[in-house]
């Protein structure tokens, strides 16, 4: 276990950091994208993306969770300008099945869709 105390004034700076396991497989990546987003991506032992956390230049924050094929299945976002936030769950085909949003003005909604994308329940 590394326990060396480092002064708060010391820093390591780079455009990207990559963490690899003992076999050399990429397991995490932190960096800036050409689109201006800063992202932390986490990968499983096979190299499939499992999770990503990002912040856009305009302040939007987003968390995405991926299935074993590397496809996004769940997401949580905070909208810019104090608008609120939202949540989505997708099925195996990538279609949104459950969405929820709560805006800072107190309004919000919850929508459930069937496999064809048709709304089967919504509130309000």
Protein backbone atom coordinates (compact mmCIF):
# COMPACT_ATOMS: atom_id res chain seq x y z
CA UNK A 1 0.00 0.00 0.00
CA UNK A 2 1.36 3.37 -1.03
CA UNK A 3 1.14 5.90 1.79
CA UNK A 4 3.51 8.63 0.74
CA UNK A 5 2.18 12.04 1.67
CA UNK A 6 2.15 14.46 -1.23
CA UNK A 7 2.05 18.21 -0.87
CA UNK A 8 -1.15 19.87 -2.07
CA UNK A 9 0.91 22.10 -4.34
CA UNK A 10 2.15 19.18 -6.44
CA UNK A 11 0.10 18.18 -9.47
CA UNK A 12 0.28 15.87 -12.43
CA UNK A 13 -1.29 17.35 -15.54
CA UNK A 14 -2.18 15.72 -18.84
CA UNK A 15 -4.87 15.73 -21.49
CA UNK A 16 -5.75 12.14 -20.70
CA UNK A 17 -5.11 9.49 -18.06
CA UNK A 18 -5.50 5.76 -18.73
CA UNK A 19 -5.53 3.05 -16.06
CA UNK A 20 -4.55 -0.46 -17.18
CA UNK A 21 -4.74 -3.73 -15.30
CA UNK A 22 -1.85 -6.17 -14.84
CA UNK A 23 -2.54 -7.63 -18.31
CA UNK A 24 -2.37 -4.23 -19.98
CA UNK A 25 -6.13 -4.03 -20.56
CA UNK A 26 -7.57 -0.49 -20.35
CA UNK A 27 -9.89 -0.31 -17.31
CA UNK A 28 -10.41 3.46 -16.90
CA UNK A 29 -9.91 6.60 -18.92
CA UNK A 30 -10.18 10.24 -17.83
CA UNK A 31 -9.82 12.99 -20.37
CA UNK A 32 -11.15 15.83 -22.50
CA UNK A 33 -12.95 15.09 -25.75
CA UNK A 34 -12.74 17.13 -28.94
CA UNK A 35 -16.36 18.09 -28.21
CA UNK A 36 -15.32 19.85 -24.97
CA UNK A 37 -16.74 17.22 -22.63
CA UNK A 38 -14.60 15.93 -19.78
CA UNK A 39 -15.31 12.24 -19.18
CA UNK A 40 -14.41 9.40 -16.86
CA UNK A 41 -15.02 6.03 -18.52
CA UNK A 42 -14.80 2.68 -16.74
CA UNK A 43 -14.28 -0.62 -18.58
CA UNK A 44 -14.59 -4.27 -17.61
CA UNK A 45 -11.79 -6.86 -17.90
CA UNK A 46 -12.69 -7.49 -21.57
CA UNK A 47 -12.47 -3.81 -22.51
CA UNK A 48 -16.23 -3.16 -22.74
CA UNK A 49 -17.36 0.23 -21.46
CA UNK A 50 -19.42 -0.19 -18.26
CA UNK A 51 -19.96 3.37 -17.03
CA UNK A 52 -19.19 6.93 -17.99
CA UNK A 53 -19.48 10.20 -16.12
CA UNK A 54 -19.19 13.42 -18.04
CA UNK A 55 -19.62 17.18 -17.89
CA UNK A 56 -20.33 19.28 -21.00
CA UNK A 57 -18.90 22.75 -21.57
CA UNK A 58 -22.32 24.26 -20.76
CA UNK A 59 -22.44 22.52 -17.36
CA UNK A 60 -24.64 19.53 -18.19
CA UNK A 61 -23.63 16.51 -16.16
CA UNK A 62 -24.40 12.96 -17.26
CA UNK A 63 -23.95 9.44 -15.92
CA UNK A 64 -24.43 6.48 -18.27
CA UNK A 65 -24.44 2.79 -17.40
CA UNK A 66 -23.84 0.22 -20.15
CA UNK A 67 -24.81 -3.42 -20.62
CA UNK A 68 -22.34 -6.25 -21.28
CA UNK A 69 -22.33 -5.42 -25.00
CA UNK A 70 -21.26 -1.84 -24.29
CA UNK A 71 -24.67 -0.33 -25.14
CA UNK A 72 -26.13 2.43 -22.93
CA UNK A 73 -28.97 1.08 -20.77
CA UNK A 74 -29.46 3.67 -18.03
CA UNK A 75 -28.73 7.34 -17.77
CA UNK A 76 -29.01 10.18 -15.32
CA UNK A 77 -28.54 13.79 -16.37
CA UNK A 78 -28.57 17.23 -14.79
CA UNK A 79 -29.65 19.92 -17.23
CA UNK A 80 -27.88 23.30 -17.54
CA UNK A 81 -29.11 26.60 -16.12
CA UNK A 82 -30.80 25.07 -13.07
CA UNK A 83 -33.47 23.41 -15.22
CA UNK A 84 -33.52 20.13 -13.29
CA UNK A 85 -32.62 16.58 -14.14
CA UNK A 86 -33.77 13.39 -15.77
CA UNK A 87 -33.45 9.62 -15.72
CA UNK A 88 -33.88 7.03 -18.49
CA UNK A 89 -33.91 3.21 -18.62
CA UNK A 90 -33.55 1.55 -22.03
CA UNK A 91 -34.35 -1.98 -23.15
CA UNK A 92 -31.96 -4.40 -24.88
CA UNK A 93 -32.64 -2.76 -28.25
CA UNK A 94 -31.75 0.72 -26.98
CA UNK A 95 -35.33 2.03 -26.88
CA UNK A 96 -36.23 4.22 -23.89
CA UNK A 97 -38.78 2.33 -21.77
CA UNK A 98 -38.93 4.43 -18.61
CA UNK A 99 -38.16 8.15 -18.48
CA UNK A 100 -38.49 10.54 -15.61
CA UNK A 101 -37.70 14.22 -15.28
CA UNK A 102 -37.95 16.69 -12.45
CA UNK A 103 -37.48 20.34 -13.28
CA UNK A 104 -36.39 22.99 -10.84
CA UNK A 105 -39.78 24.75 -11.18
CA UNK A 106 -41.30 21.69 -9.50
CA UNK A 107 -42.86 20.18 -12.60
CA UNK A 108 -41.94 16.71 -13.72
CA UNK A 109 -43.14 13.62 -15.49
CA UNK A 110 -42.83 9.88 -15.55
CA UNK A 111 -43.43 7.92 -18.76
CA UNK A 112 -43.48 4.16 -19.36
CA UNK A 113 -43.38 2.82 -22.93
CA UNK A 114 -43.92 -0.64 -24.36
CA UNK A 115 -41.50 -2.45 -26.68
CA UNK A 116 -42.99 -0.61 -29.68
CA UNK A 117 -42.27 2.77 -28.09
CA UNK A 118 -45.93 3.51 -27.38
CA UNK A 119 -46.77 5.24 -24.10
CA UNK A 120 -48.59 2.83 -21.79
CA UNK A 121 -48.57 5.07 -18.71
CA UNK A 122 -47.69 8.68 -18.04
CA UNK A 123 -47.98 11.08 -15.13
CA UNK A 124 -48.99 13.81 -15.04
